[in-house]
Amino acid sequence: MSDPYETTEAHLDRLLGRALNSFDLPDPLVERLGTALAHSSSLYTTHRSPATGAWRESHRHTYLLADGGSVSLWELAYRQESDRAVRYEVFASRAEIRPAVVRLFGEAPAEAALDPAPLPGDAEPDGDPAGLSALFAAADRCRREYTVEESADHARRVLRRAENADRPGAQVAARLRSAYGHRITQAFGTRASLPGGRDAGFSLYEHAFVLLDGAEVSLWEVEHTATPDGRHMCEVYESEEAARGAMRLRARVR
């Protein structure tokens, strides 16, 4: 944790001193950083694998320079599988973190993943949307890259727009007040024919949150137009199974 009374000079010395690769930074950049007058640090992403104990975070350190300009350094803090030691590397740009993660963990950050390919459900509107949603499931949900940006407020807004009576209650909402990172993944999307010949659109989103105590909590949001007047409706559930069941019901009952 950063010392709020730490000088910018001391902060920079500590950052470069613990980085295993600080010697890779360009000399002109290091010289410019020597004129830093003030600094600000923020957590950017966090990732953990409960199964292996591996963990990593990326931090952005921004420095105000004497010439009125600013420079950012990107720090990767990590702990590898079966290793309790925390190590640090520092980079001149955010883009350099991606190959470092591949080198250290053998995987690209989730934010670099390609958009999912079109699913059979898009070509078969008569299919069961709940059954087809399994094809959109992430291959490994233990690997998550979280964005740290007003996550508790995002959880509040997701719960507020839910219209279903069996939406998550006050206990879940209270837990999510401690969310500091989140990730949104589209798990499913298609159109289906309803009884009576009318079409409706269905989408399923996972809103995954990481809490201050290290726990991970997901909300499953169903967006659909299977309403009597065809209007857009949002429903939120605590489990993917419940969300799938809701889609199946909406596709057959309306």
PDB file of C-alpha atoms in Angstrom:
ATOM      1  CA  MET A   1       0.000   0.000   0.000  1.00  0.00           C
ATOM      2  CA  SER A   2       1.279   3.471  -0.864  1.00  0.00           C
ATOM      3  CA  ASP A   3       2.348   5.840   1.887  1.00  0.00           C
ATOM      4  CA  PRO A   4       0.225   9.021   1.531  1.00  0.00           C
ATOM      5  CA  TYR A   5       3.167  11.054   2.887  1.00  0.00           C
ATOM      6  CA  GLU A   6       5.764   9.509   0.581  1.00  0.00           C
ATOM      7  CA  THR A   7       7.578  12.022  -1.602  1.00  0.00           C
ATOM      8  CA  THR A   8       7.487  11.637  -5.360  1.00  0.00           C
ATOM      9  CA  GLU A   9      11.226  11.050  -5.410  1.00  0.00           C
ATOM     10  CA  ALA A  10      10.938   8.276  -2.797  1.00  0.00           C
ATOM     11  CA  HIS A  11       7.978   6.737  -4.617  1.00  0.00           C
ATOM     12  CA  LEU A  12       9.862   6.613  -7.915  1.00  0.00           C
ATOM     13  CA  ASP A  13      12.970   5.171  -6.253  1.00  0.00           C
ATOM     14  CA  ARG A  14      10.876   2.458  -4.604  1.00  0.00           C
ATOM     15  CA  LEU A  15       9.047   1.655  -7.862  1.00  0.00           C
ATOM     16  CA  LEU A  16      12.224   1.328  -9.917  1.00  0.00           C
ATOM     17  CA  GLY A  17      14.138  -0.355  -7.124  1.00  0.00           C
ATOM     18  CA  ARG A  18      11.759  -3.300  -6.790  1.00  0.00           C
ATOM     19  CA  ALA A  19      11.153  -3.795 -10.523  1.00  0.00           C
ATOM     20  CA  LEU A  20      13.083  -6.743 -11.920  1.00  0.00           C
ATOM     21  CA  ASN A  21      13.324  -5.098 -15.333  1.00  0.00           C
ATOM     22  CA  SER A  22      13.835  -1.399 -14.575  1.00  0.00           C
ATOM     23  CA  PHE A  23      17.049  -1.450 -16.593  1.00  0.00           C
ATOM     24  CA  ASP A  24      14.908  -1.982 -19.725  1.00  0.00           C
ATOM     25  CA  LEU A  25      13.318   1.451 -19.472  1.00  0.00           C
ATOM     26  CA  PRO A  26      14.664   3.936 -22.035  1.00  0.00           C
ATOM     27  CA  ASP A  27      17.308   6.255 -20.576  1.00  0.00           C
ATOM     28  CA  PRO A  28      15.567   9.449 -21.849  1.00  0.00           C
ATOM     29  CA  LEU A  29      12.392   8.381 -20.013  1.00  0.00           C
ATOM     30  CA  VAL A  30      14.250   7.785 -16.755  1.00  0.00           C
ATOM     31  CA  GLU A  31      15.953  11.179 -17.110  1.00  0.00           C
ATOM     32  CA  ARG A  32      12.592  12.911 -17.576  1.00  0.00           C
ATOM     33  CA  LEU A  33      11.206  11.109 -14.528  1.00  0.00           C
ATOM     34  CA  GLY A  34      14.034  12.616 -12.517  1.00  0.00           C
ATOM     35  CA  THR A  35      12.222  15.973 -12.770  1.00  0.00           C
ATOM     36  CA  ALA A  36       8.910  14.644 -11.402  1.00  0.00           C
ATOM     37  CA  LEU A  37       7.175  17.001  -8.980  1.00  0.00           C
ATOM     38  CA  ALA A  38       4.064  15.011  -8.069  1.00  0.00           C
ATOM     39  CA  HIS A  39       2.623  11.572  -8.638  1.00  0.00           C
ATOM     40  CA  SER A  40      -0.618   9.591  -8.606  1.00  0.00           C
ATOM     41  CA  SER A  41      -1.062   5.808  -8.503  1.00  0.00           C
ATOM     42  CA  SER A  42      -4.122   3.715  -9.302  1.00  0.00           C
ATOM     43  CA  LEU A  43      -4.993   0.044  -9.581  1.00  0.00           C
ATOM     44  CA  TYR A  44      -5.955  -0.717 -13.182  1.00  0.00           C
ATOM     45  CA  THR A  45      -6.767  -4.446 -13.415  1.00  0.00           C
ATOM     46  CA  THR A  46      -6.656  -7.428 -11.086  1.00  0.00           C
ATOM     47  CA  HIS A  47      -6.674 -11.152 -11.803  1.00  0.00           C
ATOM     48  CA  ARG A  48      -6.536 -14.172  -9.530  1.00  0.00           C
ATOM     49  CA  SER A  49      -6.842 -17.917  -9.930  1.00  0.00           C
ATOM     50  CA  PRO A  50      -8.228 -19.548  -6.759  1.00  0.00           C
ATOM     51  CA  ALA A  51      -7.323 -22.987  -8.096  1.00  0.00           C
ATOM     52  CA  THR A  52      -3.575 -22.318  -8.385  1.00  0.00           C
ATOM     53  CA  GLY A  53      -2.966 -19.304  -6.150  1.00  0.00           C
ATOM     54  CA  ALA A  54      -1.569 -17.330  -9.085  1.00  0.00           C
ATOM     55  CA  TRP A  55      -2.323 -13.622  -8.919  1.00  0.00           C
ATOM     56  CA  ARG A  56      -1.494 -10.420 -10.756  1.00  0.00           C
ATOM     57  CA  GLU A  57      -2.400  -6.756 -10.770  1.00  0.00           C
ATOM     58  CA  SER A  58      -1.554  -3.870 -13.059  1.00  0.00           C
ATOM     59  CA  HIS A  59      -1.030  -0.376 -11.682  1.00  0.00           C
ATOM     60  CA  ARG A  60      -0.683   2.965 -13.408  1.00  0.00           C
ATOM     61  CA  HIS A  61       1.758   5.471 -11.886  1.00  0.00           C
ATOM     62  CA  THR A  62       1.500   8.966 -13.379  1.00  0.00           C
ATOM     63  CA  TYR A  63       4.081  11.693 -12.736  1.00  0.00           C
ATOM     64  CA  LEU A  64       3.790  15.453 -13.236  1.00  0.00           C
ATOM     65  CA  LEU A  65       7.074  16.780 -14.604  1.00  0.00           C
ATOM     66  CA  ALA A  66       8.794  20.095 -14.138  1.00  0.00           C
ATOM     67  CA  ASP A  67       8.240  21.019 -17.799  1.00  0.00           C
ATOM     68  CA  GLY A  68       4.456  20.765 -17.320  1.00  0.00           C
ATOM     69  CA  GLY A  69       4.190  17.420 -19.071  1.00  0.00           C
ATOM     70  CA  SER A  70       3.309  14.054 -17.558  1.00  0.00           C
ATOM     71  CA  VAL A  71       4.577  10.492 -17.896  1.00  0.00           C
ATOM     72  CA  SER A  72       2.974   7.193 -16.871  1.00  0.00           C
ATOM     73  CA  LEU A  73       4.685   3.974 -15.875  1.00  0.00           C
ATOM     74  CA  TRP A  74       2.751   0.717 -15.895  1.00  0.00           C
ATOM     75  CA  GLU A  75       3.605  -1.767 -13.158  1.00  0.00           C
ATOM     76  CA  LEU A  76       2.796  -5.476 -13.145  1.00  0.00           C
ATOM     77  CA  ALA A  77       2.729  -7.031  -9.675  1.00  0.00           C
ATOM     78  CA  TYR A  78       2.364 -10.811  -9.680  1.00  0.00           C
ATOM     79  CA  ARG A  79       2.637 -14.091  -7.832  1.00  0.00           C
ATOM     80  CA  GLN A  80       3.033 -17.240  -9.869  1.00  0.00           C
ATOM     81  CA  GLU A  81       1.667 -20.716  -9.189  1.00  0.00           C
ATOM     82  CA  SER A  82       3.225 -22.456  -6.162  1.00  0.00           C
ATOM     83  CA  ASP A  83       5.220 -19.309  -5.329  1.00  0.00           C
ATOM     84  CA  ARG A  84       4.347 -17.023  -2.424  1.00  0.00           C
ATOM     85  CA  ALA A  85       6.792 -14.271  -3.418  1.00  0.00           C
ATOM     86  CA  VAL A  86       5.371 -11.136  -5.025  1.00  0.00           C
ATOM     87  CA  ARG A  87       7.461  -9.789  -7.900  1.00  0.00           C
ATOM     88  CA  TYR A  88       7.279  -6.583  -9.888  1.00  0.00           C
ATOM     89  CA  GLU A  89       8.013  -5.435 -13.419  1.00  0.00           C
ATOM     90  CA  VAL A  90       7.589  -1.958 -14.840  1.00  0.00           C
ATOM     91  CA  PHE A  91       6.866  -0.797 -18.388  1.00  0.00           C
ATOM     92  CA  ALA A  92       6.719   2.425 -20.360  1.00  0.00           C
ATOM     93  CA  SER A  93       3.330   1.612 -21.883  1.00  0.00           C
ATOM     94  CA  ARG A  94       0.254  -0.430 -21.094  1.00  0.00           C
ATOM     95  CA  ALA A  95       0.695  -2.445 -24.304  1.00  0.00           C
ATOM     96  CA  GLU A  96       3.934  -3.948 -22.947  1.00  0.00           C
ATOM     97  CA  ILE A  97       2.043  -5.674 -20.124  1.00  0.00           C
ATOM     98  CA  ARG A  98       0.349  -8.069 -22.539  1.00  0.00           C
ATOM     99  CA  PRO A  99       3.506  -9.902 -23.747  1.00  0.00           C
ATOM    100  CA  ALA A 100       4.787  -9.937 -20.166  1.00  0.00           C
ATOM    101  CA  VAL A 101       1.656 -11.780 -19.003  1.00  0.00           C
ATOM    102  CA  VAL A 102       2.054 -14.270 -21.850  1.00  0.00           C
ATOM    103  CA  ARG A 103       5.697 -14.818 -20.877  1.00  0.00           C
ATOM    104  CA  LEU A 104       4.972 -15.265 -17.175  1.00  0.00           C
ATOM    105  CA  PHE A 105       1.637 -17.092 -17.241  1.00  0.00           C
ATOM    106  CA  GLY A 106       1.417 -18.557 -20.742  1.00  0.00           C
ATOM    107  CA  GLU A 107      -1.827 -16.716 -21.446  1.00  0.00           C
ATOM    108  CA  ALA A 108      -2.931 -13.392 -22.874  1.00  0.00           C
ATOM    109  CA  PRO A 109      -4.903 -11.026 -20.646  1.00  0.00           C
ATOM    110  CA  ALA A 110      -8.643 -11.519 -21.050  1.00  0.00           C
ATOM    111  CA  GLU A 111      -9.000  -8.002 -22.428  1.00  0.00           C
ATOM    112  CA  ALA A 112      -6.999  -9.154 -25.486  1.00  0.00           C
ATOM    113  CA  ALA A 113      -9.400 -11.971 -26.302  1.00  0.00           C
ATOM    114  CA  LEU A 114     -11.138 -11.877 -29.656  1.00  0.00           C
ATOM    115  CA  ASP A 115     -14.859 -11.280 -29.890  1.00  0.00           C
ATOM    116  CA  PRO A 116     -16.793 -14.545 -29.900  1.00  0.00           C
ATOM    117  CA  ALA A 117     -17.653 -15.996 -33.276  1.00  0.00           C
ATOM    118  CA  PRO A 118     -21.304 -16.028 -34.416  1.00  0.00           C
ATOM    119  CA  LEU A 119     -23.221 -18.864 -32.830  1.00  0.00           C
ATOM    120  CA  PRO A 120     -25.514 -21.411 -34.415  1.00  0.00           C
ATOM    121  CA  GLY A 121     -28.387 -19.768 -32.558  1.00  0.00           C
ATOM    122  CA  ASP A 122     -28.038 -16.685 -34.727  1.00  0.00           C
ATOM    123  CA  ALA A 123     -28.800 -18.785 -37.792  1.00  0.00           C
ATOM    124  CA  GLU A 124     -31.484 -20.872 -36.087  1.00  0.00           C
ATOM    125  CA  PRO A 125     -33.982 -18.465 -34.502  1.00  0.00           C
ATOM    126  CA  ASP A 126     -36.294 -21.333 -33.584  1.00  0.00           C
ATOM    127  CA  GLY A 127     -33.684 -22.861 -31.272  1.00  0.00           C
ATOM    128  CA  ASP A 128     -34.013 -22.823 -27.502  1.00  0.00           C
ATOM    129  CA  PRO A 129     -32.076 -19.711 -26.365  1.00  0.00           C
ATOM    130  CA  ALA A 130     -31.357 -21.172 -22.941  1.00  0.00           C
ATOM    131  CA  GLY A 131     -29.877 -24.344 -24.424  1.00  0.00           C
ATOM    132  CA  LEU A 132     -27.799 -22.441 -26.973  1.00  0.00           C
ATOM    133  CA  SER A 133     -26.346 -20.202 -24.248  1.00  0.00           C
ATOM    134  CA  ALA A 134     -24.006 -22.995 -23.188  1.00  0.00           C
ATOM    135  CA  LEU A 135     -22.084 -22.415 -26.407  1.00  0.00           C
ATOM    136  CA  PHE A 136     -21.243 -18.890 -25.219  1.00  0.00           C
ATOM    137  CA  ALA A 137     -19.859 -19.981 -21.852  1.00  0.00           C
ATOM    138  CA  ALA A 138     -16.291 -18.915 -21.164  1.00  0.00           C
ATOM    139  CA  ALA A 139     -13.785 -21.738 -21.533  1.00  0.00           C
ATOM    140  CA  ASP A 140     -12.267 -20.988 -18.143  1.00  0.00           C
ATOM    141  CA  ARG A 141     -14.060 -18.631 -15.766  1.00  0.00           C
ATOM    142  CA  CYS A 142     -11.207 -18.842 -13.256  1.00  0.00           C
ATOM    143  CA  ARG A 143      -9.213 -16.570 -15.566  1.00  0.00           C
ATOM    144  CA  ARG A 144     -10.633 -13.099 -15.255  1.00  0.00           C
ATOM    145  CA  GLU A 145      -9.253  -9.665 -15.949  1.00  0.00           C
ATOM    146  CA  TYR A 146     -11.121  -7.043 -13.947  1.00  0.00           C
ATOM    147  CA  THR A 147     -11.384  -3.351 -14.691  1.00  0.00           C
ATOM    148  CA  VAL A 148     -11.151  -1.183 -11.599  1.00  0.00           C
ATOM    149  CA  GLU A 149     -13.600   1.643 -12.235  1.00  0.00           C
ATOM    150  CA  GLU A 150     -16.659   2.504 -10.096  1.00  0.00           C
ATOM    151  CA  SER A 151     -17.513  -1.179  -9.768  1.00  0.00           C
ATOM    152  CA  ALA A 152     -19.794  -0.824  -6.741  1.00  0.00           C
ATOM    153  CA  ASP A 153     -21.818   1.791  -8.614  1.00  0.00           C
ATOM    154  CA  HIS A 154     -22.000  -0.488 -11.642  1.00  0.00           C
ATOM    155  CA  ALA A 155     -23.445  -3.273  -9.457  1.00  0.00           C
ATOM    156  CA  ARG A 156     -25.999  -0.852  -8.014  1.00  0.00           C
ATOM    157  CA  ARG A 157     -27.151   0.167 -11.497  1.00  0.00           C
ATOM    158  CA  VAL A 158     -27.464  -3.440 -12.679  1.00  0.00           C
ATOM    159  CA  LEU A 159     -29.666  -4.313  -9.693  1.00  0.00           C
ATOM    160  CA  ARG A 160     -31.713  -1.124 -10.030  1.00  0.00           C
ATOM    161  CA  ARG A 161     -32.772  -1.846 -13.614  1.00  0.00           C
ATOM    162  CA  ALA A 162     -33.854  -5.433 -12.867  1.00  0.00           C
ATOM    163  CA  GLU A 163     -37.631  -5.825 -13.240  1.00  0.00           C
ATOM    164  CA  ASN A 164     -38.067  -9.449 -12.142  1.00  0.00           C
ATOM    165  CA  ALA A 165     -39.636 -10.058  -8.741  1.00  0.00           C
ATOM    166  CA  ASP A 166     -37.046 -12.731  -7.867  1.00  0.00           C
ATOM    167  CA  ARG A 167     -34.038 -10.484  -8.483  1.00  0.00           C
ATOM    168  CA  PRO A 168     -31.147 -10.564  -5.959  1.00  0.00           C
ATOM    169  CA  GLY A 169     -32.107  -8.992  -2.668  1.00  0.00           C
ATOM    170  CA  ALA A 170     -30.649  -6.667  -0.065  1.00  0.00           C
ATOM    171  CA  GLN A 171     -28.021  -9.148   1.135  1.00  0.00           C
ATOM    172  CA  VAL A 172     -26.427  -9.424  -2.305  1.00  0.00           C
ATOM    173  CA  ALA A 173     -26.633  -5.666  -2.801  1.00  0.00           C
ATOM    174  CA  ALA A 174     -24.856  -5.122   0.522  1.00  0.00           C
ATOM    175  CA  ARG A 175     -22.015  -7.470  -0.438  1.00  0.00           C
ATOM    176  CA  LEU A 176     -21.541  -5.755  -3.773  1.00  0.00           C
ATOM    177  CA  ARG A 177     -20.997  -2.392  -2.094  1.00  0.00           C
ATOM    178  CA  SER A 178     -17.416  -3.578  -1.516  1.00  0.00           C
ATOM    179  CA  ALA A 179     -16.805  -4.398  -5.205  1.00  0.00           C
ATOM    180  CA  TYR A 180     -13.658  -2.728  -6.521  1.00  0.00           C
ATOM    181  CA  GLY A 181     -13.285  -4.476  -9.885  1.00  0.00           C
ATOM    182  CA  HIS A 182     -15.720  -5.800 -12.479  1.00  0.00           C
ATOM    183  CA  ARG A 183     -15.909  -7.451 -15.859  1.00  0.00           C
ATOM    184  CA  ILE A 184     -18.829  -7.706 -18.303  1.00  0.00           C
ATOM    185  CA  THR A 185     -19.058 -10.689 -20.657  1.00  0.00           C
ATOM    186  CA  GLN A 186     -21.797 -11.425 -23.172  1.00  0.00           C
ATOM    187  CA  ALA A 187     -22.587 -15.108 -22.716  1.00  0.00           C
ATOM    188  CA  PHE A 188     -25.412 -15.416 -25.226  1.00  0.00           C
ATOM    189  CA  GLY A 189     -27.417 -13.575 -27.870  1.00  0.00           C
ATOM    190  CA  THR A 190     -30.017 -14.693 -30.406  1.00  0.00           C
ATOM    191  CA  ARG A 191     -33.543 -14.227 -31.714  1.00  0.00           C
ATOM    192  CA  ALA A 192     -36.288 -16.771 -31.101  1.00  0.00           C
ATOM    193  CA  SER A 193     -39.816 -17.306 -32.448  1.00  0.00           C
ATOM    194  CA  LEU A 194     -42.467 -16.988 -29.771  1.00  0.00           C
ATOM    195  CA  PRO A 195     -45.863 -18.665 -29.752  1.00  0.00           C
ATOM    196  CA  GLY A 196     -48.071 -16.727 -32.132  1.00  0.00           C
ATOM    197  CA  GLY A 197     -45.324 -16.145 -34.671  1.00  0.00           C
ATOM    198  CA  ARG A 198     -43.732 -13.081 -33.064  1.00  0.00           C
ATOM    199  CA  ASP A 199     -39.920 -12.849 -32.798  1.00  0.00           C
ATOM    200  CA  ALA A 200     -38.041 -11.721 -29.693  1.00  0.00           C
ATOM    201  CA  GLY A 201     -34.403 -10.984 -28.984  1.00  0.00           C
ATOM    202  CA  PHE A 202     -32.510 -12.535 -26.056  1.00  0.00           C
ATOM    203  CA  SER A 203     -29.112 -11.595 -24.592  1.00  0.00           C
ATOM    204  CA  LEU A 204     -27.363 -12.917 -21.494  1.00  0.00           C
ATOM    205  CA  TYR A 205     -24.573 -11.013 -19.737  1.00  0.00           C
ATOM    206  CA  GLU A 206     -22.376 -11.982 -16.827  1.00  0.00           C
ATOM    207  CA  HIS A 207     -21.389  -9.077 -14.599  1.00  0.00           C
ATOM    208  CA  ALA A 208     -18.507 -10.484 -12.537  1.00  0.00           C
ATOM    209  CA  PHE A 209     -17.213  -8.558  -9.515  1.00  0.00           C
ATOM    210  CA  VAL A 210     -14.207  -8.943  -7.248  1.00  0.00           C
ATOM    211  CA  LEU A 211     -14.755  -7.782  -3.653  1.00  0.00           C
ATOM    212  CA  LEU A 212     -12.391  -6.300  -1.102  1.00  0.00           C
ATOM    213  CA  ASP A 213     -12.282  -9.621   0.760  1.00  0.00           C
ATOM    214  CA  GLY A 214     -11.080 -11.380  -2.414  1.00  0.00           C
ATOM    215  CA  ALA A 215     -14.401 -13.085  -3.154  1.00  0.00           C
ATOM    216  CA  GLU A 216     -15.854 -13.169  -6.658  1.00  0.00           C
ATOM    217  CA  VAL A 217     -19.581 -12.601  -7.212  1.00  0.00           C
ATOM    218  CA  SER A 218     -21.491 -12.671 -10.487  1.00  0.00           C
ATOM    219  CA  LEU A 219     -24.827 -11.222 -11.511  1.00  0.00           C
ATOM    220  CA  TRP A 220     -26.498 -12.717 -14.580  1.00  0.00           C
ATOM    221  CA  GLU A 221     -28.525 -10.225 -16.591  1.00  0.00           C
ATOM    222  CA  VAL A 222     -31.109 -11.278 -19.178  1.00  0.00           C
ATOM    223  CA  GLU A 223     -32.148  -8.646 -21.692  1.00  0.00           C
ATOM    224  CA  HIS A 224     -35.089  -9.561 -23.911  1.00  0.00           C
ATOM    225  CA  THR A 225     -38.084  -8.281 -25.853  1.00  0.00           C
ATOM    226  CA  ALA A 226     -40.373 -11.227 -25.019  1.00  0.00           C
ATOM    227  CA  THR A 227     -42.893  -8.864 -23.462  1.00  0.00           C
ATOM    228  CA  PRO A 228     -46.566  -8.458 -24.414  1.00  0.00           C
ATOM    229  CA  ASP A 229     -45.874  -5.154 -26.202  1.00  0.00           C
ATOM    230  CA  GLY A 230     -42.370  -6.081 -27.452  1.00  0.00           C
ATOM    231  CA  ARG A 231     -40.616  -3.576 -25.217  1.00  0.00           C
ATOM    232  CA  HIS A 232     -37.088  -4.144 -23.915  1.00  0.00           C
ATOM    233  CA  MET A 233     -36.897  -5.713 -20.430  1.00  0.00           C
ATOM    234  CA  CYS A 234     -34.002  -6.510 -18.043  1.00  0.00           C
ATOM    235  CA  GLU A 235     -33.991  -9.294 -15.482  1.00  0.00           C
ATOM    236  CA  VAL A 236     -31.146 -10.117 -13.089  1.00  0.00           C
ATOM    237  CA  TYR A 237     -30.371 -13.419 -11.362  1.00  0.00           C
ATOM    238  CA  GLU A 238     -27.757 -14.757  -8.972  1.00  0.00           C
ATOM    239  CA  SER A 239     -26.901 -17.815 -11.078  1.00  0.00           C
ATOM    240  CA  GLU A 240     -26.518 -18.685 -14.727  1.00  0.00           C
ATOM    241  CA  GLU A 241     -28.893 -21.613 -14.240  1.00  0.00           C
ATOM    242  CA  ALA A 242     -31.665 -19.305 -13.034  1.00  0.00           C
ATOM    243  CA  ALA A 243     -31.036 -16.919 -15.933  1.00  0.00           C
ATOM    244  CA  ARG A 244     -31.211 -19.757 -18.451  1.00  0.00           C
ATOM    245  CA  GLY A 245     -34.447 -20.947 -16.910  1.00  0.00           C
ATOM    246  CA  ALA A 246     -35.909 -17.473 -17.214  1.00  0.00           C
ATOM    247  CA  MET A 247     -35.006 -17.290 -20.902  1.00  0.00           C
ATOM    248  CA  ARG A 248     -36.515 -20.690 -21.524  1.00  0.00           C
ATOM    249  CA  LEU A 249     -39.723 -19.615 -19.819  1.00  0.00           C
ATOM    250  CA  ARG A 250     -39.946 -16.314 -21.684  1.00  0.00           C
ATOM    251  CA  ALA A 251     -39.372 -18.041 -25.041  1.00  0.00           C
ATOM    252  CA  ARG A 252     -42.214 -20.511 -24.484  1.00  0.00           C
ATOM    253  CA  VAL A 253     -44.826 -18.685 -22.458  1.00  0.00           C
ATOM    254  CA  ARG A 254     -45.193 -15.260 -24.047  1.00  0.00           C
TER     255      ARG A 254
END
